[in-house]
Tab-separated table of C-alpha atoms and ligand atoms in Angstrom:
chain	number	residue	atom	x	y	z
A	199	MET	CA	33.002	18.869	-24.274
A	200	ALA	CA	35.718	20.508	-22.136
A	201	ARG	CA	35.680	19.610	-18.539
A	202	ASP	CA	34.233	22.302	-16.155
A	203	SER	CA	36.745	24.075	-13.965
A	204	PHE	CA	37.096	27.018	-11.639
A	205	ASN	CA	37.207	30.375	-13.256
A	206	SER	CA	39.849	32.003	-11.094
A	207	LYS	CA	42.263	31.385	-8.331
A	208	PHE	CA	40.173	33.438	-5.953
A	209	GLY	CA	37.122	31.132	-6.891
A	210	ALA	CA	39.224	28.019	-6.272
A	211	ILE	CA	40.390	29.305	-2.811
A	212	MET	CA	36.757	30.177	-1.842
A	213	ALA	CA	35.410	26.771	-3.036
A	214	LEU	CA	38.178	24.905	-1.222
A	215	ALA	CA	37.950	27.051	1.967
A	216	GLY	CA	34.194	26.540	1.692
A	217	SER	CA	34.708	22.762	1.865
A	218	ALA	CA	37.174	23.057	4.778
A	219	VAL	CA	35.221	25.588	6.860
A	220	GLY	CA	32.132	23.995	8.098
A	221	LEU	CA	30.503	22.473	11.140
A	222	GLY	CA	33.852	20.995	11.949
A	223	ASN	CA	35.127	24.592	12.844
A	224	ILE	CA	31.984	26.007	14.298
A	225	TRP	CA	30.228	23.152	15.877
A	226	ARG	CA	33.014	20.617	16.637
A	227	PHE	CA	36.182	22.730	17.351
A	228	PRO	CA	34.841	24.607	20.212
A	229	HIS	CA	33.487	21.658	22.080
A	230	GLU	CA	36.634	19.455	21.249
A	231	THR	CA	38.842	22.332	22.707
A	232	GLY	CA	36.465	22.692	25.494
A	233	SER	CA	36.698	18.905	26.389
A	234	ASN	CA	40.419	18.516	25.736
A	235	GLY	CA	41.926	21.106	27.981
A	236	GLY	CA	41.874	24.444	26.003
A	237	GLY	CA	45.172	26.078	25.055
A	238	ALA	CA	47.400	22.990	25.194
A	239	PHE	CA	44.968	21.265	22.713
A	240	LEU	CA	45.105	24.376	20.552
A	241	LEU	CA	48.921	24.190	20.405
A	242	VAL	CA	48.859	20.457	19.322
A	243	TYR	CA	46.076	21.205	16.883
A	244	LEU	CA	48.052	23.877	15.298
A	245	PHE	CA	51.091	21.689	15.079
A	246	CYS	CA	48.919	18.990	13.334
A	247	ILE	CA	47.454	21.424	10.897
A	248	PHE	CA	50.678	22.994	9.795
A	249	CYS	CA	53.052	20.042	9.954
A	250	ILE	CA	50.809	17.200	8.771
A	251	GLY	CA	47.699	18.862	7.387
A	252	ILE	CA	49.336	21.110	4.773
A	253	PRO	CA	51.603	18.315	3.281
A	254	THR	CA	48.733	15.839	3.175
A	255	MET	CA	46.447	18.485	1.486
A	256	LEU	CA	49.039	19.183	-1.027
A	257	ALA	CA	49.538	15.462	-1.771
A	258	GLU	CA	45.664	15.266	-2.276
A	259	PHE	CA	45.919	18.416	-4.654
A	260	ILE	CA	48.734	16.849	-6.600
A	261	ILE	CA	46.785	13.659	-7.344
A	262	GLY	CA	43.558	15.589	-8.216
A	263	ARG	CA	45.128	18.137	-10.551
A	264	ARG	CA	47.491	15.715	-12.262
A	265	GLY	CA	44.739	13.111	-12.720
A	266	GLN	CA	42.127	15.655	-13.939
A	267	ARG	CA	39.284	13.565	-12.909
A	268	ASN	CA	37.268	12.287	-9.965
A	269	PRO	CA	39.315	10.344	-7.309
A	270	PHE	CA	38.491	6.943	-9.012
A	271	GLY	CA	39.478	8.212	-12.451
A	272	SER	CA	42.451	10.069	-11.199
A	273	PHE	CA	44.119	7.073	-9.773
A	274	ARG	CA	43.274	4.935	-12.715
A	275	THR	CA	44.893	7.473	-15.010
A	276	LEU	CA	48.008	7.968	-12.734
A	277	ALA	CA	48.539	4.328	-11.984
A	278	PRO	CA	46.997	2.139	-14.686
A	279	LYS	CA	46.798	-1.526	-14.237
A	280	THR	CA	47.078	-1.149	-10.466
A	281	ARG	CA	44.365	-1.429	-7.779
A	282	TRP	CA	44.946	2.022	-6.629
A	283	TYR	CA	41.624	3.212	-8.193
A	284	TRP	CA	39.914	1.377	-5.286
A	285	TYR	CA	40.552	4.437	-3.342
A	286	GLY	CA	37.747	5.913	-5.481
A	287	GLY	CA	35.373	3.526	-3.871
A	288	LEU	CA	36.649	4.533	-0.444
A	289	SER	CA	36.087	8.286	-1.258
A	290	ILE	CA	32.543	7.578	-2.511
A	291	LEU	CA	31.779	5.563	0.678
A	292	ALA	CA	33.271	8.353	2.900
A	293	ALA	CA	31.328	11.086	1.174
A	294	THR	CA	28.028	9.171	1.393
A	295	LEU	CA	28.534	8.435	5.076
A	296	ILE	CA	29.759	11.805	6.187
A	297	LEU	CA	27.066	13.634	4.170
A	298	SER	CA	24.345	11.478	5.627
A	299	TYR	CA	25.043	12.585	9.187
A	300	TYR	CA	26.371	16.076	8.265
A	301	GLY	CA	22.813	16.550	6.696
A	302	THR	CA	21.218	15.821	10.036
A	303	VAL	CA	23.084	18.479	11.892
A	304	SER	CA	22.747	20.935	9.037
A	305	GLY	CA	18.964	20.340	9.001
A	306	TRP	CA	18.901	21.253	12.706
A	307	THR	CA	20.683	24.425	11.748
A	308	LEU	CA	17.973	25.478	9.454
A	309	GLU	CA	15.225	24.907	12.091
A	310	TYR	CA	17.340	26.866	14.565
A	311	PHE	CA	17.698	29.714	12.061
A	312	MET	CA	13.872	29.881	12.012
A	313	TYR	CA	13.793	29.935	15.868
A	314	ALA	CA	16.231	32.610	15.839
A	315	VAL	CA	14.121	34.696	13.417
A	316	GLY	CA	10.943	33.905	15.472
A	317	ASP	CA	12.760	35.006	18.677
A	318	SER	CA	11.930	31.736	20.183
A	319	PHE	CA	14.863	31.784	22.660
A	320	HIS	CA	13.758	34.966	24.330
A	321	ASN	CA	12.927	34.815	28.173
A	322	GLN	CA	13.392	31.006	28.065
A	323	SER	CA	14.872	29.174	31.082
A	324	SER	CA	17.766	26.793	30.380
A	325	ALA	CA	15.406	23.853	31.048
A	326	GLU	CA	13.050	25.269	28.410
A	327	ILE	CA	15.801	25.617	25.826
A	328	ASN	CA	17.133	22.216	26.441
A	329	ASN	CA	13.502	20.964	26.092
A	330	LEU	CA	13.248	22.834	22.758
A	331	PHE	CA	16.267	20.953	21.466
A	332	GLU	CA	15.232	17.516	22.761
A	333	LYS	CA	11.654	17.878	21.493
A	334	PHE	CA	12.855	19.038	18.069
A	335	VAL	CA	15.520	16.359	17.506
A	336	SER	CA	13.298	13.561	18.625
A	337	HIS	CA	10.372	14.685	16.537
A	338	PRO	CA	9.301	11.823	14.194
A	339	TYR	CA	9.352	13.877	10.976
A	340	LYS	CA	10.257	17.529	11.507
A	341	PRO	CA	14.087	17.072	11.499
A	342	ILE	CA	13.631	14.893	8.447
A	343	LEU	CA	11.896	17.657	6.460
A	344	TRP	CA	14.632	20.010	7.260
A	345	HIS	CA	17.295	17.355	6.301
A	346	ILE	CA	15.620	16.988	2.979
A	347	GLY	CA	15.358	20.732	2.585
A	348	PHE	CA	19.054	21.049	3.232
A	349	MET	CA	19.901	18.336	0.730
A	350	VAL	CA	17.752	20.069	-1.968
A	351	ILE	CA	19.578	23.402	-1.435
A	352	CYS	CA	22.927	21.485	-1.936
A	353	SER	CA	21.627	19.605	-5.008
A	354	LEU	CA	20.492	22.770	-6.706
A	355	ILE	CA	23.874	24.305	-6.304
A	356	ILE	CA	25.617	21.207	-7.596
A	357	ILE	CA	23.334	20.727	-10.548
A	358	MET	CA	24.466	24.246	-11.756
A	359	GLY	CA	27.972	22.893	-12.194
A	360	VAL	CA	31.545	23.754	-11.074
A	361	LYS	CA	31.772	27.411	-12.295
A	362	ASN	CA	28.246	28.376	-12.127
A	363	GLY	CA	27.187	26.517	-9.086
A	364	ILE	CA	29.995	25.680	-6.703
A	365	GLU	CA	32.328	28.550	-7.436
A	366	ARG	CA	29.511	31.158	-7.797
A	367	TYR	CA	27.932	30.357	-4.531
A	368	THR	CA	30.951	29.813	-2.335
A	369	LYS	CA	32.335	33.179	-3.614
A	370	MET	CA	29.107	34.770	-2.367
A	371	MET	CA	28.783	32.837	0.992
A	372	MET	CA	32.360	32.717	2.255
A	373	PRO	CA	33.113	36.482	2.571
A	374	VAL	CA	29.794	36.933	4.448
A	375	LEU	CA	30.633	34.010	6.668
A	376	LEU	CA	33.993	35.606	7.430
A	377	LEU	CA	32.379	38.938	8.319
A	378	ILE	CA	29.857	37.397	10.589
A	379	ILE	CA	32.328	35.272	12.417
A	380	ILE	CA	34.696	38.203	13.010
A	381	ALA	CA	31.797	40.313	14.340
A	382	LEU	CA	30.822	37.494	16.655
A	383	GLY	CA	34.340	36.929	17.847
A	384	VAL	CA	34.833	40.509	18.636
A	385	ARG	CA	31.308	40.813	20.314
A	386	ALA	CA	31.905	37.820	22.492
A	387	CYS	CA	35.494	38.948	23.655
A	388	THR	CA	34.058	42.284	24.746
A	389	LEU	CA	31.472	40.721	27.028
A	390	ASP	CA	32.012	41.076	30.767
A	391	GLY	CA	33.852	38.013	32.159
A	392	ALA	CA	35.064	36.958	28.755
A	393	GLN	CA	38.740	36.945	29.884
A	394	ALA	CA	38.298	33.552	31.399
A	395	GLY	CA	37.281	32.077	28.046
A	396	ILE	CA	40.175	33.925	26.241
A	397	LYS	CA	42.585	32.531	28.799
A	398	TYR	CA	41.076	29.013	28.545
A	399	LEU	CA	41.433	29.058	24.695
A	400	PHE	CA	45.020	30.481	24.622
A	401	TYR	CA	46.779	29.529	27.900
A	402	PRO	CA	48.386	26.279	27.454
A	403	ASP	CA	48.196	24.136	30.567
A	404	PHE	CA	50.158	21.093	29.767
A	405	SER	CA	48.968	19.152	32.746
A	406	LYS	CA	45.664	18.837	30.981
A	407	LEU	CA	47.202	17.444	27.858
A	408	THR	CA	46.588	13.628	27.623
A	409	TRP	CA	47.506	11.162	24.793
A	410	LYS	CA	43.826	11.161	24.009
A	411	SER	CA	43.692	14.815	23.522
A	412	VAL	CA	46.708	14.589	21.069
A	413	LEU	CA	44.762	12.013	19.056
A	414	ALA	CA	41.569	14.219	19.199
A	415	ALA	CA	43.695	17.158	17.850
A	416	LEU	CA	44.984	15.170	14.754
A	417	GLY	CA	41.472	13.706	14.100
A	418	GLN	CA	40.025	17.285	14.287
A	419	SER	CA	42.573	18.679	11.973
A	420	PHE	CA	41.714	16.021	9.261
A	421	PHE	CA	38.071	16.627	9.542
A	422	SER	CA	38.380	20.286	9.672
A	423	LEU	CA	40.654	20.530	6.534
A	424	SER	CA	38.484	17.898	4.667
A	425	ILE	CA	41.521	15.705	4.116
A	426	GLY	CA	41.615	12.139	3.269
A	427	MET	CA	38.428	11.281	1.367
A	428	GLY	CA	38.774	12.788	-2.026
A	429	ALA	CA	36.738	15.950	-1.675
A	430	LEU	CA	39.794	18.146	-1.988
A	431	MET	CA	41.228	15.830	-4.713
A	432	THR	CA	37.936	16.401	-6.814
A	433	TYR	CA	38.065	20.093	-6.319
A	434	ALA	CA	41.821	20.241	-7.080
A	435	SER	CA	40.999	18.666	-10.528
A	436	TYR	CA	39.126	21.872	-11.314
A	437	ILE	CA	42.069	24.160	-10.362
A	438	ASN	CA	43.728	25.796	-13.378
A	439	CYS	CA	47.106	24.416	-14.130
A	440	ASP	CA	48.772	27.714	-13.650
A	441	ASP	CA	47.692	28.311	-10.160
A	442	SER	CA	50.142	27.592	-7.378
A	443	LEU	CA	48.846	24.662	-5.291
A	444	LEU	CA	51.101	25.763	-2.414
A	445	GLN	CA	49.718	29.234	-2.318
A	446	ILE	CA	46.173	27.982	-2.484
A	447	SER	CA	46.702	25.344	0.171
A	448	THR	CA	48.281	27.783	2.706
A	449	ARG	CA	45.412	30.318	2.153
A	450	VAL	CA	42.859	27.601	2.727
A	451	VAL	CA	44.571	26.286	5.811
A	452	VAL	CA	45.010	29.775	7.145
A	453	ALA	CA	41.270	30.610	6.527
A	454	ASP	CA	40.199	27.350	8.096
A	455	THR	CA	42.361	27.851	11.154
A	456	VAL	CA	41.367	31.496	11.531
A	457	VAL	CA	37.678	30.546	11.499
A	458	SER	CA	38.219	27.819	14.071
A	459	ILE	CA	39.935	30.158	16.342
A	460	LEU	CA	37.355	32.835	15.875
A	461	ALA	CA	34.572	30.305	16.539
A	462	GLY	CA	36.444	29.345	19.737
A	463	LEU	CA	36.676	33.072	20.584
A	464	ALA	CA	33.018	33.619	19.774
A	465	ILE	CA	31.801	30.619	21.716
A	466	LEU	CA	34.120	29.852	24.646
A	467	PRO	CA	34.290	33.380	26.096
A	468	ALA	CA	30.459	33.701	25.957
A	469	VAL	CA	30.144	30.245	27.587
A	470	PHE	CA	32.357	31.404	30.448
A	471	ALA	CA	30.697	34.698	30.660
A	472	PHE	CA	27.378	32.976	31.205
A	473	ASP	CA	28.804	30.207	33.295
A	474	VAL	CA	28.061	27.256	31.054
A	475	ASP	CA	30.235	24.161	30.944
A	476	PRO	CA	32.681	24.337	27.948
A	477	ALA	CA	32.794	20.564	27.834
A	478	SER	CA	29.070	20.170	27.485
A	479	GLY	CA	29.630	18.513	24.100
A	480	PRO	CA	28.093	18.534	20.558
A	481	ASN	CA	25.094	20.242	21.834
A	482	LEU	CA	26.974	23.349	22.986
A	483	VAL	CA	25.974	25.291	19.759
A	484	TYR	CA	22.267	24.441	19.964
A	485	ILE	CA	21.590	24.338	23.721
A	486	THR	CA	23.946	26.794	25.273
A	487	LEU	CA	24.465	29.444	22.648
A	488	PRO	CA	20.710	30.384	22.384
A	489	GLN	CA	20.927	31.168	26.131
A	490	VAL	CA	23.992	33.089	25.568
A	491	PHE	CA	22.457	35.177	22.794
A	492	ASP	CA	19.322	35.788	24.842
A	493	GLN	CA	21.369	37.437	27.571
A	494	MET	CA	23.435	39.475	25.131
A	495	PRO	CA	22.604	42.919	24.088
A	496	LEU	CA	21.134	42.812	20.627
A	497	GLY	CA	21.064	39.036	21.064
A	498	TYR	CA	18.202	38.758	18.528
A	499	ILE	CA	20.456	39.970	15.785
A	500	TRP	CA	23.508	37.845	16.915
A	501	GLY	CA	21.393	34.813	17.082
A	502	ILE	CA	20.240	35.190	13.478
A	503	ALA	CA	23.622	36.094	12.339
A	504	PHE	CA	25.096	32.974	13.981
A	505	PHE	CA	22.674	30.509	12.290
A	506	ILE	CA	23.102	32.197	8.900
A	507	LEU	CA	26.880	31.656	9.472
A	508	LEU	CA	26.304	27.984	10.416
A	509	THR	CA	24.134	27.422	7.438
A	510	PHE	CA	26.466	28.924	5.011
A	511	ALA	CA	29.299	26.982	6.470
A	512	SER	CA	27.320	23.629	6.230
A	513	VAL	CA	26.143	24.220	2.670
A	514	THR	CA	29.629	25.106	1.367
A	515	SER	CA	31.108	21.986	2.877
A	516	ALA	CA	28.250	19.592	2.051
A	517	ILE	CA	28.417	20.540	-1.639
A	518	SER	CA	32.027	19.288	-1.797
A	519	LEU	CA	30.964	16.044	-0.435
A	520	LEU	CA	28.096	15.644	-2.925
A	521	GLU	CA	30.419	16.643	-5.798
A	522	VAL	CA	32.644	13.576	-4.972
A	523	CYS	CA	29.765	11.342	-5.983
A	524	VAL	CA	28.497	13.416	-8.790
A	525	ALA	CA	31.866	13.774	-10.439
A	526	PHE	CA	32.207	9.857	-10.223
A	527	LEU	CA	28.795	9.287	-11.819
A	528	THR	CA	29.090	11.733	-14.528
A	529	GLU	CA	32.842	10.925	-15.483
A	530	GLU	CA	32.868	7.113	-14.865
A	531	LYS	CA	29.318	6.223	-15.535
A	532	LYS	CA	28.595	8.915	-18.172
A	533	MET	CA	25.428	10.009	-16.457
A	534	SER	CA	24.131	13.637	-17.031
A	535	ARG	CA	24.938	15.987	-14.107
A	536	LEU	CA	21.282	16.226	-13.360
A	537	LYS	CA	20.598	12.563	-13.082
A	538	ALA	CA	23.836	12.058	-11.138
A	539	THR	CA	22.889	14.725	-8.636
A	540	ILE	CA	19.379	13.517	-8.095
A	541	LEU	CA	20.650	9.831	-7.663
A	542	SER	CA	23.432	10.721	-5.256
A	543	SER	CA	21.230	13.057	-3.186
A	544	ALA	CA	18.433	10.516	-3.062
A	545	VAL	CA	20.725	7.707	-1.762
A	546	ILE	CA	22.469	10.030	0.718
A	547	THR	CA	19.235	11.445	2.057
A	548	ILE	CA	17.690	8.029	2.532
A	549	LEU	CA	20.659	6.853	4.540
A	550	GLY	CA	20.645	10.334	6.343
A	551	VAL	CA	17.121	9.722	7.477
A	552	PHE	CA	18.349	6.855	9.765
A	553	CYS	CA	20.923	9.285	11.182
A	554	THR	CA	18.178	11.921	11.749
A	555	LEU	CA	15.961	9.355	13.359
A	556	SER	CA	18.838	8.296	15.657
A	557	PHE	CA	17.730	11.011	17.960
A	558	GLY	CA	14.112	10.153	17.948
A	559	PRO	CA	12.183	7.011	17.040
A	560	MET	CA	15.437	5.059	16.288
A	561	ARG	CA	17.257	6.147	19.376
A	562	ASN	CA	17.473	2.519	20.565
A	563	VAL	CA	18.377	0.977	17.322
A	564	THR	CA	22.079	0.298	17.411
A	565	LEU	CA	24.675	-1.492	15.342
A	566	PHE	CA	27.991	-2.316	17.090
A	567	GLY	CA	26.607	-0.574	20.139
A	568	LYS	CA	26.160	2.758	18.323
A	569	THR	CA	23.266	4.627	16.758
A	570	PHE	CA	23.400	5.109	13.001
A	571	PHE	CA	24.497	8.787	13.560
A	572	ASP	CA	27.438	7.776	15.900
A	573	LEU	CA	28.344	4.868	13.772
A	574	PHE	CA	28.526	6.940	10.531
A	575	ASP	CA	30.532	9.637	12.275
A	576	SER	CA	32.967	7.269	13.823
A	577	ILE	CA	33.616	5.093	10.715
A	578	SER	CA	34.299	8.014	8.556
A	579	SER	CA	36.268	10.310	10.876
A	580	ASN	CA	38.042	7.772	12.900
A	581	PHE	CA	38.791	5.237	10.162
A	582	ILE	CA	38.211	6.287	6.589
A	583	LEU	CA	39.801	9.841	6.771
A	584	PRO	CA	42.989	8.744	8.451
A	585	PHE	CA	43.326	5.669	6.250
A	586	GLY	CA	42.623	7.729	3.159
A	587	GLY	CA	45.356	10.225	4.319
A	588	ILE	CA	47.771	7.433	4.490
A	589	LEU	CA	47.055	6.081	1.150
A	590	ILE	CA	47.369	9.607	-0.396
A	591	CYS	CA	50.720	10.189	1.263
A	592	LEU	CA	52.093	6.786	0.211
A	593	PHE	CA	50.867	7.278	-3.354
A	594	VAL	CA	52.541	10.697	-3.826
A	595	GLY	CA	55.630	9.719	-1.724
A	596	TRP	CA	56.326	6.337	-3.063
A	597	LYS	CA	54.333	5.575	-6.277
A	598	MET	CA	54.486	8.821	-8.215
A	599	LYS	CA	57.664	9.863	-9.916
A	600	VAL	CA	59.411	12.682	-7.948
A	601	ARG	CA	59.756	14.535	-11.216
A	602	ASP	CA	55.950	14.364	-11.885
A	603	VAL	CA	55.254	15.553	-8.322
A	604	TYR	CA	57.589	18.484	-8.752
A	605	PHE	CA	56.144	19.301	-12.034
A	606	GLU	CA	52.590	19.479	-10.728
A	607	LEU	CA	53.527	21.296	-7.480
A	608	SER	CA	55.507	23.861	-9.276
A	609	SER	CA	52.739	24.333	-11.790
A	610	ARG	CA	55.113	23.164	-14.647
A	611	GLY	CA	58.051	24.865	-13.337
A	612	LYS	CA	56.288	28.211	-12.986
A	613	TYR	CA	56.976	28.549	-9.329
A	614	GLU	CA	60.145	27.905	-7.361
A	615	LEU	CA	59.852	25.338	-4.635
A	616	LYS	CA	62.377	25.913	-1.936
A	617	SER	CA	60.907	23.517	0.654
A	618	PHE	CA	60.361	20.627	-1.782
A	619	ARG	CA	62.758	18.161	-0.058
A	620	VAL	CA	61.262	18.805	3.326
A	621	LEU	CA	57.837	18.488	2.025
A	622	MET	CA	58.575	15.110	0.309
A	623	LEU	CA	60.128	13.836	3.540
A	624	ILE	CA	57.054	14.624	5.420
A	625	ILE	CA	54.746	13.154	2.780
A	626	LYS	CA	56.948	10.039	2.484
A	627	TYR	CA	57.613	9.292	6.157
A	628	VAL	CA	56.256	11.705	8.767
A	629	ALA	CA	52.757	12.058	7.822
A	630	PRO	CA	51.920	8.460	7.058
A	631	THR	CA	53.529	7.343	10.291
A	632	ALA	CA	51.854	9.923	12.471
A	633	ILE	CA	48.430	9.151	10.843
A	634	PHE	CA	49.026	5.504	11.316
A	635	ILE	CA	49.468	5.985	14.945
A	636	VAL	CA	46.194	7.914	15.113
A	637	LEU	CA	44.374	5.283	13.150
A	638	MET	CA	45.749	2.318	15.406
A	639	SER	CA	44.868	4.269	18.475
A	640	SER	CA	41.295	4.921	17.308
A	641	LEU	CA	40.994	1.275	16.586
A	642	GLY	CA	42.072	0.672	20.000
A	643	ILE	CA	45.173	-1.213	18.941
A	644	PHE	CA	47.718	1.136	20.671
B	169	LIG	N1	35.771	20.067	6.669
B	169	LIG	C1	34.312	20.134	6.887
B	169	LIG	C2	34.057	20.737	8.248
B	169	LIG	O1	34.944	21.304	8.816
B	169	LIG	C3	33.760	18.651	6.934
B	169	LIG	C4	34.288	17.814	5.716
B	169	LIG	C5	35.060	16.719	5.925
B	169	LIG	C6	33.904	18.252	4.450
B	169	LIG	C7	35.387	15.974	4.856
B	169	LIG	C8	34.315	17.451	3.355
B	169	LIG	C9	35.086	16.371	3.599
B	169	LIG	O2	32.941	20.833	8.546
């Protein structure tokens, strides 16, 4: 049976952009920018995205499309009789860990969507809104039910396959998501007092830039672009061999960056207009925004729109994580797609329950001083993603034949590649070295 693949270039771009655009852009980017000094952080972040992010993403695409399989199978095809295929194990581990805690936050989003529809934030004091969040996340089973609900939605899409599931639904959700985020960005920027937030986001104050914020910017760029753990590699194996990888990657990166900036524009000015601390952390979206919406004209509608946006963004990213496990099980273990999806979702959801309970009954259960939620987050984003990124660059830069890399990148000579030498230089030397520095720093070695 022929391997399932994307139907069109547009579909491939939507699916890949769907993977990239997620909680990382809307939930993580504004508070990372808020806690790391605003404009100066943004500049470093943009540098990381364009100079390291794009080349590493292309390297991942090259392996995936050339290998025509899941990460495990692709490495085994491209480097037979070597241990490179172990990367496949790393990618499954990363997908499982990330999706376990991603599902927790996505589950909260579903509950908050219901709150927004029920107008629950109306006329609530900030203490009450805070309380609402605390009470919900620490509830013994409610967040688990939402978490399970979220995983069921993702599983249903994945069961339908690449074309009929992933491509079809991301093609529907991504344009709506873009429209909502543009509307929210414009709305927030036109609020009284929003200038302070716009200035904070764009005005680079280099005195605020620390070494730590440079590292945070590189880490954020990896997480946001979904680089390093095989999700892009798996999707790339479904891209038609005629489509230009360079074109697709630039579009995905531009879409991802635009959404992050729009999310920053939607959230930071509003946060300033209503005098909320931009560095209030991961809870910014759930605790401060409901207050912001409540005080905005037509806030009811904006609140609903925002949580729809967040839900779509989470679903389109989560399915790319789930697909990594499903592609492995169907191709390497010859399982049916249905069985593979049920098995992967079940394991991930069970692990995820520990993350969800990290905010409630298991708040005090820690491993290496961290709750399950924090542990899964830090192992995957601080360790596995950068490590995976280095492996990918080294493989394409040093192990693959330059001729093969060129062949794949130019789609069998169909496209001219003017910047091939520079790109190879980055993939071979610059990107792995830069990522290595981040990795060592996050391990506390530098
Ligand atoms: N890029 C996604 C986001 O921004 C998260 C993600 C990371 C998805 C790694 C897949 C792989 O939310």
